[in-house]
Coordinates of C-alpha atoms and ligand atoms in Angstrom, one line a residue:
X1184 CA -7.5 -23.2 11.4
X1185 CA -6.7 -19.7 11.0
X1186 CA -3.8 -20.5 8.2
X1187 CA -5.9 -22.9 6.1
X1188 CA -6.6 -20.2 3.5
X1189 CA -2.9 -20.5 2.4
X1190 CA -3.4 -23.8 1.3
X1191 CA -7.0 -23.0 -0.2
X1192 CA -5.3 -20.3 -2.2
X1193 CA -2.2 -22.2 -3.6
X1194 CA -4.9 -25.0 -5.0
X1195 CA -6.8 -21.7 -6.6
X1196 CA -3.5 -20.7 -8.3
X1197 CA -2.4 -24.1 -9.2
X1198 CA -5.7 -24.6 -11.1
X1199 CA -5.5 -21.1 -12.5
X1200 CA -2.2 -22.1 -14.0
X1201 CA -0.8 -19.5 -12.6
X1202 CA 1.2 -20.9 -9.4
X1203 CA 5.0 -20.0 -9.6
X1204 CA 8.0 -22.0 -8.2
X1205 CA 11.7 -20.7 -8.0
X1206 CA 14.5 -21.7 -10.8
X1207 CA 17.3 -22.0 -9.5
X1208 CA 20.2 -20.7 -11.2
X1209 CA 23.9 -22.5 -10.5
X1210 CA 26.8 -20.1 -11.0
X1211 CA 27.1 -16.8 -12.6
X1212 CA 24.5 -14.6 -14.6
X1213 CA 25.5 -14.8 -18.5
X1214 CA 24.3 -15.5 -21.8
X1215 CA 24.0 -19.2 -21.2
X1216 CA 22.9 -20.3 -17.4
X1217 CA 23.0 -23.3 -15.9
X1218 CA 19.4 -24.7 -14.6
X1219 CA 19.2 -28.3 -13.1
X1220 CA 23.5 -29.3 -14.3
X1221 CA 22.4 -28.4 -17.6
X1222 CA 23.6 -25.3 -19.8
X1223 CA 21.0 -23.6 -21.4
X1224 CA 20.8 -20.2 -23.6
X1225 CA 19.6 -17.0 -21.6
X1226 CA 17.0 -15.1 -22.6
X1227 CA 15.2 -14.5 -19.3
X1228 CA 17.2 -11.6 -18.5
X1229 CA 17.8 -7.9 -17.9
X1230 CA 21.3 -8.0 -17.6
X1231 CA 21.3 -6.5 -21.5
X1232 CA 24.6 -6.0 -21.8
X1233 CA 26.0 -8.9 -20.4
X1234 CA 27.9 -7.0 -17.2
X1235 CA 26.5 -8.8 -14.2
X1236 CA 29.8 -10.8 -14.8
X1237 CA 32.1 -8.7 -15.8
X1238 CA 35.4 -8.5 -14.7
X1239 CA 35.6 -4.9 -14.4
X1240 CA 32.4 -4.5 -11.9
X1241 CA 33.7 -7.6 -9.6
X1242 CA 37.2 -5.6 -9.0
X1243 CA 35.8 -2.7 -8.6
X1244 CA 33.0 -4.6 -5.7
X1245 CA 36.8 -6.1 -4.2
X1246 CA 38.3 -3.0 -4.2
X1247 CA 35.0 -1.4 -2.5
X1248 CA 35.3 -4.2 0.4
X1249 CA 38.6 -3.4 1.1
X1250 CA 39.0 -0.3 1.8
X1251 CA 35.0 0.6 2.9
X1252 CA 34.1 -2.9 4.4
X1253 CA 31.0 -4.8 3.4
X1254 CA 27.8 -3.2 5.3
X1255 CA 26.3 0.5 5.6
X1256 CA 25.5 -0.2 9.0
X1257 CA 22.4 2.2 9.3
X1258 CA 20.0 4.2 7.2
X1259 CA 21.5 7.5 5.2
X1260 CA 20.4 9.9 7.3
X1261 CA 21.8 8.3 10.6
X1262 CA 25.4 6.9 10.0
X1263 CA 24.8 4.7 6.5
X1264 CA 25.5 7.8 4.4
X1265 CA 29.2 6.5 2.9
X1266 CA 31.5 8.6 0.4
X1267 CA 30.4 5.6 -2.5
X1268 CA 27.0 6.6 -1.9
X1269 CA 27.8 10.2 -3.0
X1270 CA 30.3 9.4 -5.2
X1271 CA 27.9 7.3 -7.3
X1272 CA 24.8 9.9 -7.0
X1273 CA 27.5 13.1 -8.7
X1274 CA 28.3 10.3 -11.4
X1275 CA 24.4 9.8 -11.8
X1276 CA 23.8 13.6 -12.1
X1277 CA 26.4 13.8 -14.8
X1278 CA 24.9 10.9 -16.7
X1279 CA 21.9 12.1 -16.5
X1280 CA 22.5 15.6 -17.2
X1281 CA 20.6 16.8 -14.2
X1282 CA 21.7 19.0 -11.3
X1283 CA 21.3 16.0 -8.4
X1284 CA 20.5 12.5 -8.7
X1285 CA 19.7 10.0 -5.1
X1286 CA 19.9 6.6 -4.8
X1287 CA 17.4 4.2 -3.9
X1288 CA 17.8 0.5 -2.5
X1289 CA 15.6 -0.7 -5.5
X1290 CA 13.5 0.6 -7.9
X1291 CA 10.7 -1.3 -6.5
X1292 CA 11.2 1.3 -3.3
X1293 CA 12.4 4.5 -6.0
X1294 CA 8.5 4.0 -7.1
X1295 CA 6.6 3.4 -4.1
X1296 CA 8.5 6.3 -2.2
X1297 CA 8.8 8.7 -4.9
X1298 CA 5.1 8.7 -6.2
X1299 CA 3.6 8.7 -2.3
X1300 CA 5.8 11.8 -1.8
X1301 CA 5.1 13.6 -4.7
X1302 CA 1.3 12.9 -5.0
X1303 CA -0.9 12.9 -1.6
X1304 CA -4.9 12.9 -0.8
X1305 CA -6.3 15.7 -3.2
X1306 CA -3.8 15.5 -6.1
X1307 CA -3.7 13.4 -9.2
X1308 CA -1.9 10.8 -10.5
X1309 CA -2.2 10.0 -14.3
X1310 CA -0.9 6.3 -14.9
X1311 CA -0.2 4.6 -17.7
X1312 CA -2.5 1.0 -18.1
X1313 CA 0.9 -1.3 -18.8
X1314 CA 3.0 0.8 -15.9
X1315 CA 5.1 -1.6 -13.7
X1316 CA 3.5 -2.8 -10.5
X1317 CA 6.2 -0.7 -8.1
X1318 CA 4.5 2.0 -10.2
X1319 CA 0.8 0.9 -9.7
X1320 CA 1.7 0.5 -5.9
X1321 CA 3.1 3.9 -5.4
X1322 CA 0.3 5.5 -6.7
X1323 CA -2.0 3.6 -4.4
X1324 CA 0.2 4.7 -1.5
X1325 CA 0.1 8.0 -2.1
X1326 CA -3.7 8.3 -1.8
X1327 CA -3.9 10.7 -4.7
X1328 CA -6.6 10.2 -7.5
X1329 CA -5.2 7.6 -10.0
X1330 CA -6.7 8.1 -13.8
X1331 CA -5.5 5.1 -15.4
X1332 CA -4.6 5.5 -19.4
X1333 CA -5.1 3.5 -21.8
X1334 CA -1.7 2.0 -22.9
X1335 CA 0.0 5.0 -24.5
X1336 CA -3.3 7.1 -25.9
X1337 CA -2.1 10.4 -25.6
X1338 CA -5.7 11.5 -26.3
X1339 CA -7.1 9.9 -23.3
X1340 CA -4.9 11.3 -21.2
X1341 CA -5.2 14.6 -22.5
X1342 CA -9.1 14.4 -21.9
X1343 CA -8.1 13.2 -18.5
X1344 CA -5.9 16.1 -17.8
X1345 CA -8.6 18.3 -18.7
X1346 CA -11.0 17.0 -16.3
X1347 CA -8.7 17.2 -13.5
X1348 CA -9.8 19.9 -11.2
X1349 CA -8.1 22.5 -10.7
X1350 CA -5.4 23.3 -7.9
X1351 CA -4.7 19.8 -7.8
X1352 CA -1.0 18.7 -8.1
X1353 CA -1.2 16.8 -11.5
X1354 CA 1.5 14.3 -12.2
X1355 CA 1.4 12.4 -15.5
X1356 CA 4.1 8.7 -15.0
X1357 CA 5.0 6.4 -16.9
X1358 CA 8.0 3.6 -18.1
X1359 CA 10.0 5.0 -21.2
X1360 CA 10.3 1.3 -22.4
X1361 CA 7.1 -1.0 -20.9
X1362 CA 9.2 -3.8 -19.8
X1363 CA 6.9 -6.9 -20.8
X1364 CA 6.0 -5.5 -24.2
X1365 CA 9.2 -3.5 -25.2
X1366 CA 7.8 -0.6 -26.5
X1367 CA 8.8 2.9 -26.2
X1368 CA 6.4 5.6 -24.5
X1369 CA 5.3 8.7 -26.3
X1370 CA 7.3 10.7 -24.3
X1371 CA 7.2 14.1 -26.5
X1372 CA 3.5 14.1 -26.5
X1373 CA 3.4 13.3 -23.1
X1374 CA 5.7 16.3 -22.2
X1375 CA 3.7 18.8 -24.3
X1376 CA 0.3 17.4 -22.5
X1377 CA 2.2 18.2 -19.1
X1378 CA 3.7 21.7 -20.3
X1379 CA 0.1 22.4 -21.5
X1380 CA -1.7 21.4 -18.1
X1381 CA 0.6 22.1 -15.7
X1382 CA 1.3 18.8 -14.7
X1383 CA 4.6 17.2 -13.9
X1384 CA 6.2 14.4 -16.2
X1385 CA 8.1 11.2 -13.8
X1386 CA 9.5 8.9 -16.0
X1387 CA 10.7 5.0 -14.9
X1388 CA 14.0 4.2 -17.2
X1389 CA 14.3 0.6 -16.0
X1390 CA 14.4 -0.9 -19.1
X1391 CA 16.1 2.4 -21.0
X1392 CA 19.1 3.1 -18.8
X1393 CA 22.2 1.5 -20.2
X1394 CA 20.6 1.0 -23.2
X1395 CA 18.7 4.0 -24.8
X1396 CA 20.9 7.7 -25.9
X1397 CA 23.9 8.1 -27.2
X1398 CA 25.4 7.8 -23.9
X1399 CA 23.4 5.2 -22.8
X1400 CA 21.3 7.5 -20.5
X1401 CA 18.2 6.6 -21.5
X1402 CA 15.2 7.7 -23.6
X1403 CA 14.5 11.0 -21.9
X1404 CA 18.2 12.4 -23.1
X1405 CA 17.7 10.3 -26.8
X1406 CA 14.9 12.4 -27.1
X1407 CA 16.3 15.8 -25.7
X1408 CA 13.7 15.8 -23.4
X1409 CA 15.8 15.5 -20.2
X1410 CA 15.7 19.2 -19.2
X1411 CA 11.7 18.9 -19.4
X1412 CA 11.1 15.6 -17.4
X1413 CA 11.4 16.4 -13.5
X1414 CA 11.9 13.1 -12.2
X1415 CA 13.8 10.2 -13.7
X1416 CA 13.7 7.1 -12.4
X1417 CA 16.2 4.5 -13.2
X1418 CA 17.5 1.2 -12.0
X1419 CA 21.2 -0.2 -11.5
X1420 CA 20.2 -3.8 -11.3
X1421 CA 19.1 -4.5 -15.6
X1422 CA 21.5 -3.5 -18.1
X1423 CA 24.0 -1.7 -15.4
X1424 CA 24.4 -5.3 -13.5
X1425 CA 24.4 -4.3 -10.3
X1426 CA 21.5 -3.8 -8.0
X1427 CA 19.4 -0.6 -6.6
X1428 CA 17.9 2.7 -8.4
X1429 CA 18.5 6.3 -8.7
X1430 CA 16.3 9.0 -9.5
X1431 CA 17.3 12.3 -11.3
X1432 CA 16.2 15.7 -11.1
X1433 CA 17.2 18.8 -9.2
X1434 CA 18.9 19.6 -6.3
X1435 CA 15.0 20.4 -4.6
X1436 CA 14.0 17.0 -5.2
X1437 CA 16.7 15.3 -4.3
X1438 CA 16.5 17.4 -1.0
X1439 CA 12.5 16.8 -0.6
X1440 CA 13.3 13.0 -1.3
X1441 CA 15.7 13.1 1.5
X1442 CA 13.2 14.5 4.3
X1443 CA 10.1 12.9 3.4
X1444 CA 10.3 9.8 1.0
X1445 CA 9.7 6.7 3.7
X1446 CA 11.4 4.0 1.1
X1447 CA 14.7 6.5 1.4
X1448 CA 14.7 6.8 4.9
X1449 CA 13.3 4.5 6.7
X1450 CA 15.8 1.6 5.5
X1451 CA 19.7 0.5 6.3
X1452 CA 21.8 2.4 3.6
X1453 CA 23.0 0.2 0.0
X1454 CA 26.5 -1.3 0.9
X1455 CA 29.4 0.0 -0.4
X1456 CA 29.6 -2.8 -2.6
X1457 CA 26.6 -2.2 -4.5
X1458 CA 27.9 1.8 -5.3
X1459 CA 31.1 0.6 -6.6
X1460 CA 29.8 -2.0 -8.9
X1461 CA 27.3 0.7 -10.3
X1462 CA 30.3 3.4 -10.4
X1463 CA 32.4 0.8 -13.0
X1464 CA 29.1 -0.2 -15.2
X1465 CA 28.6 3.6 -15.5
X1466 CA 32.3 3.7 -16.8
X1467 CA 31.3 0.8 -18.8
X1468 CA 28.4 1.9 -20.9
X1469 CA 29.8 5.4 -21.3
X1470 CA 33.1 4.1 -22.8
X1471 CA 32.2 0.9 -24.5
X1472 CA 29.4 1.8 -27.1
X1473 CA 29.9 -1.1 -28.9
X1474 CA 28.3 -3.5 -26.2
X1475 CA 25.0 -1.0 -27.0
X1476 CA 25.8 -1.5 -31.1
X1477 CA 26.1 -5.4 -30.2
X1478 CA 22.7 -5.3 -28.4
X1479 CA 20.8 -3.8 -31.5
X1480 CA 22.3 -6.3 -33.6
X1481 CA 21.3 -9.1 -31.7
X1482 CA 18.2 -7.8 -31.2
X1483 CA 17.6 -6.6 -35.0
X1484 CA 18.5 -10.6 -36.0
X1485 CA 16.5 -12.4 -33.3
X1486 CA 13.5 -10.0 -34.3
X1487 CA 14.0 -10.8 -37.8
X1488 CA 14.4 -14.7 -37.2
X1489 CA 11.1 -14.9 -35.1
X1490 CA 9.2 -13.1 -37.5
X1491 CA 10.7 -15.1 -40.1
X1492 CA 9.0 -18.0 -38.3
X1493 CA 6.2 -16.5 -38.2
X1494 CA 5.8 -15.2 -34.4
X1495 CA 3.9 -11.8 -34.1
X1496 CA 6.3 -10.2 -31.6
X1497 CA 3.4 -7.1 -31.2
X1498 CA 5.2 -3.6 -30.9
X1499 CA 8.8 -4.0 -29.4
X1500 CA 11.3 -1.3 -30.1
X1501 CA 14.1 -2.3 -28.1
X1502 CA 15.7 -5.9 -26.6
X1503 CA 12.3 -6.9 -25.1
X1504 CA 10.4 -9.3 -27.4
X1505 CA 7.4 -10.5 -26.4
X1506 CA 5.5 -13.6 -27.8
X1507 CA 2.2 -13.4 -26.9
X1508 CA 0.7 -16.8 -26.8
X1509 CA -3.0 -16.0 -24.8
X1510 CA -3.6 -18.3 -22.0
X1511 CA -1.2 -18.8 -18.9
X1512 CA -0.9 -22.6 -19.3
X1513 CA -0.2 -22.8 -22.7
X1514 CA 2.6 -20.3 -22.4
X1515 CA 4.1 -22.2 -19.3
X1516 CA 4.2 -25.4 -21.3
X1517 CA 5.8 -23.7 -24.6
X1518 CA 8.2 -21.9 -21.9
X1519 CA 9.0 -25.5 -21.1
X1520 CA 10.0 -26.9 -24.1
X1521 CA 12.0 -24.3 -25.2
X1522 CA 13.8 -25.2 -21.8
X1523 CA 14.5 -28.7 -22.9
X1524 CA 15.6 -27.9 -26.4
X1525 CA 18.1 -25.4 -24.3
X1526 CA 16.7 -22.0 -24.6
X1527 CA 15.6 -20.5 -21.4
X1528 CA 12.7 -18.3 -22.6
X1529 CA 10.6 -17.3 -19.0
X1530 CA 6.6 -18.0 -19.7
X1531 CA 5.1 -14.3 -17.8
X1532 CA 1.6 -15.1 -16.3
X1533 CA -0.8 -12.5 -14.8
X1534 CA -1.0 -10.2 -12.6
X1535 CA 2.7 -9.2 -14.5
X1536 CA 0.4 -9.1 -17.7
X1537 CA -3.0 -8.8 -18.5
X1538 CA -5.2 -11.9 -18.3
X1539 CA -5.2 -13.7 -22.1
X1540 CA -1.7 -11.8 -22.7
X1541 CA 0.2 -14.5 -20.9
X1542 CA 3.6 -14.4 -23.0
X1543 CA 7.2 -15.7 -23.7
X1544 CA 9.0 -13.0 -23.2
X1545 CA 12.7 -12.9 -24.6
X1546 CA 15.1 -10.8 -23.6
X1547 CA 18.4 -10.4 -26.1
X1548 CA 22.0 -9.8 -24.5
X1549 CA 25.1 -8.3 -26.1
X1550 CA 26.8 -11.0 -25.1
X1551 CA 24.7 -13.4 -27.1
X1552 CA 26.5 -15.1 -29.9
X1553 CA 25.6 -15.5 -33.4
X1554 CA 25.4 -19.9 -32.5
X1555 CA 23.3 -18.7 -29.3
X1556 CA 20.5 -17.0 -31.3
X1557 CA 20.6 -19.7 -34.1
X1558 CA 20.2 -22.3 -31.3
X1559 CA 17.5 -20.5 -30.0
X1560 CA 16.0 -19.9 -33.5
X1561 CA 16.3 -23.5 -34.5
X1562 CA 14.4 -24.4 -31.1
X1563 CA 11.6 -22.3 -31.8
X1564 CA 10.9 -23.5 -35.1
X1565 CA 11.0 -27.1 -33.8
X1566 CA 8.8 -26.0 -30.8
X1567 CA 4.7 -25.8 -31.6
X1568 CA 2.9 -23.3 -30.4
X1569 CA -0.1 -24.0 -28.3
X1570 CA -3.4 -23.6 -30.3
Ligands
LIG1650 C1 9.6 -0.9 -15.1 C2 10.2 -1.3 -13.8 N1 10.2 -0.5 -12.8 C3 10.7 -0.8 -11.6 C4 11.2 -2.1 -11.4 C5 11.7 -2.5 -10.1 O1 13.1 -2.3 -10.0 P1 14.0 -3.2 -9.0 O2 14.1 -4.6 -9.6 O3 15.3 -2.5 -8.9 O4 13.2 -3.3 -7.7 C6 11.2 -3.0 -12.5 C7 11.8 -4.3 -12.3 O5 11.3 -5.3 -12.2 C8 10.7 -2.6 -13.7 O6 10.6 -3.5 -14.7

């Protein structure tokens, strides 16, 4: 039959170890979850600073249904385009310090449509190795030449750049914080490199928006750098709570994303809903620092008690800490008995990482308390790591 390969393939997966199944969460997303009736610690997150819940982005979602209704009823550029949607892109501008920002339905779609209007047949596309799969996607999309770099090795892609040929349309992208390893990109060196060969810098600050900057803007505007990186793509759904992406940049690109990315228009406008709840964590992270200064801590003392165990936790610099333990089963089965001693630590499995990097990756909240990481610190050191 023509479907039997479906089956054929599930049995390949399931003896790969690498077949998935849905959790299913019961109630609201906080530091502790409840899986199966049972309450167990969060770390599976990228709701950083604990706002998915909060009280503050739920009112202002009410308020949003009352007086704008609950669907966009068409794409942007036929009748979807609401005032929230605007509203929410000036806020974006402002926190980003840029001159325009637009919104995208996810940052899954920000990626692919960015990238495939940027970059066409002819151009190139330099990619970092570890770049996110919406990432990896886009540049196949857009047809362009796609020199993959090693993780981070600013020499390699320098050599790349130098190859490129010339009057091709060079664009260097990459995630400011690699969201399965938790370290931070480069993103100086990188800037020069572009400067230097005319190339232009897109950055993805998934895992940095929120979280990274003074303001919580991200690592383009710790660094300064945000005047020198075009296009800054972020996400509303991790530590903002809500759900969708933005990129920033000028009033050009904003208007060239408008007419030509496919992701942007060809798909039924955010609801209302979504805007608001991204308008209040904005508020939020701006005005509330000390959910950021909680994060750190958290993270700074879970860091220090897994090490203090004895787990390598490779080169995080931020709330993302990876445990790599090598082969996919092993990690599933450590992932599961963390579970039952309470902790939910997710095992990630290729294609998310590279085969023999399979990995528990934790995720620290600033609503985790100081009994939450000492549960989850006591549970590791009673749970064995695969050999
Ligand atoms: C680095 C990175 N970019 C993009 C995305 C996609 O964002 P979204 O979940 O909004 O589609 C993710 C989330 O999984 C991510 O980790």
């Amino acid at each position: 039959m023509a479907v039997d390969f479906i089956s054929k393939e599930l049995k390949a997966l399931q003896d790969a170890g690498l077949y998935r199944r849905l959790r299913r969460v019961e109630g609201a997303q906080d530091a502790t979850l409840t899986i199966d009736g049972r309450e167990v610690i969060n770390f599976s997150s990228n709701n950083y600073l604990g706002i998915a819940n909060h009280p503050s982005l739920a009112a202002a979602a009410k308020a949003a249904i009352d007086r704008y209704g609950c669907g966009s009823g068409a794409s942007r550029l036929i009748s979807g385009n609401m005032t929230l949607h605007e509203e929410l892109e000036a806020k974006l501008a402002e926190f980003k310090g840029t001159q325009a920002a637009l919104v995208f339905n996810s940052g899954f779609q920000a990626n692919t449509g960015i990238l495939s209007t940027l970059a066409g047949e002819g151009d190139v596309i330099f990619s970092d190795a570890l770049n996110h799969a919406s990432i990896i996607d886009g540049c196949r999309l857009s047809r362009a030449k796609t020199e993959v770099y090693r993780h981070c090795d600013l020499d390699q892609l320098e050599m790349l750049l130098k190859d490129a040929p010339s009057g091709a349309r060079k664009l260097i992208v990459t995630e400011t914080i690699f969201s399965m390893d938790g370290d931070e990109a480069p993103l100086a060196g990188i800037v020069e490199l572009a400067e230097k060969f005319a190339a232009m810098v897109m950055v993805d600050e998934a895992h940095a928006t929120g979280i990274f900057g003074s303001n919580g803007a991200g690592v383009a505007a710790k660094l300064g750098l945000g005047e020198r990186v075009a296009i800054q793509m972020g996400t509303l759904g991790k530590a903002l709570g809500g759900f969708g992406a933005y990129v920033a940049g000028s009033h050009a690109l904003r208007d060239l994303l408008i007419n030509r990315c496919r992701s942007f228009i060809f798909t039924t406008a955010l609801p209302p809903v979504v805007m608001a709840m991204a308008l209040s964590a904005i508020d939020l992270v701006r005005h509330e620092p000390q959910r950021r200064a909680a994060l750190w801590e958290n993270a700074r003392s879970l860091k220090q008690g897994l090490r203090g165990l004895g787990f390598e936790l490779g080169r995080s610099e931020s709330p993302i800490l990876p445990l790599i333990i090598g082969e996919a089963e092993k990690c599933m089965k450590f992932s599961e008995q963390l579970l039952a001693r309470g902790v939910f630590a997710q095992g990630i499995r290729p294609p998310t990482v590279p085969p023999g990097t399979s990995r528990i990756r934790m995720t620290v909240m600033a609503t985790h308390t100081a009994a939450h990481l000492e549960r989850a610190l006591k549970a590791f050191g009673e749970t064995t790591a695969p050999a």
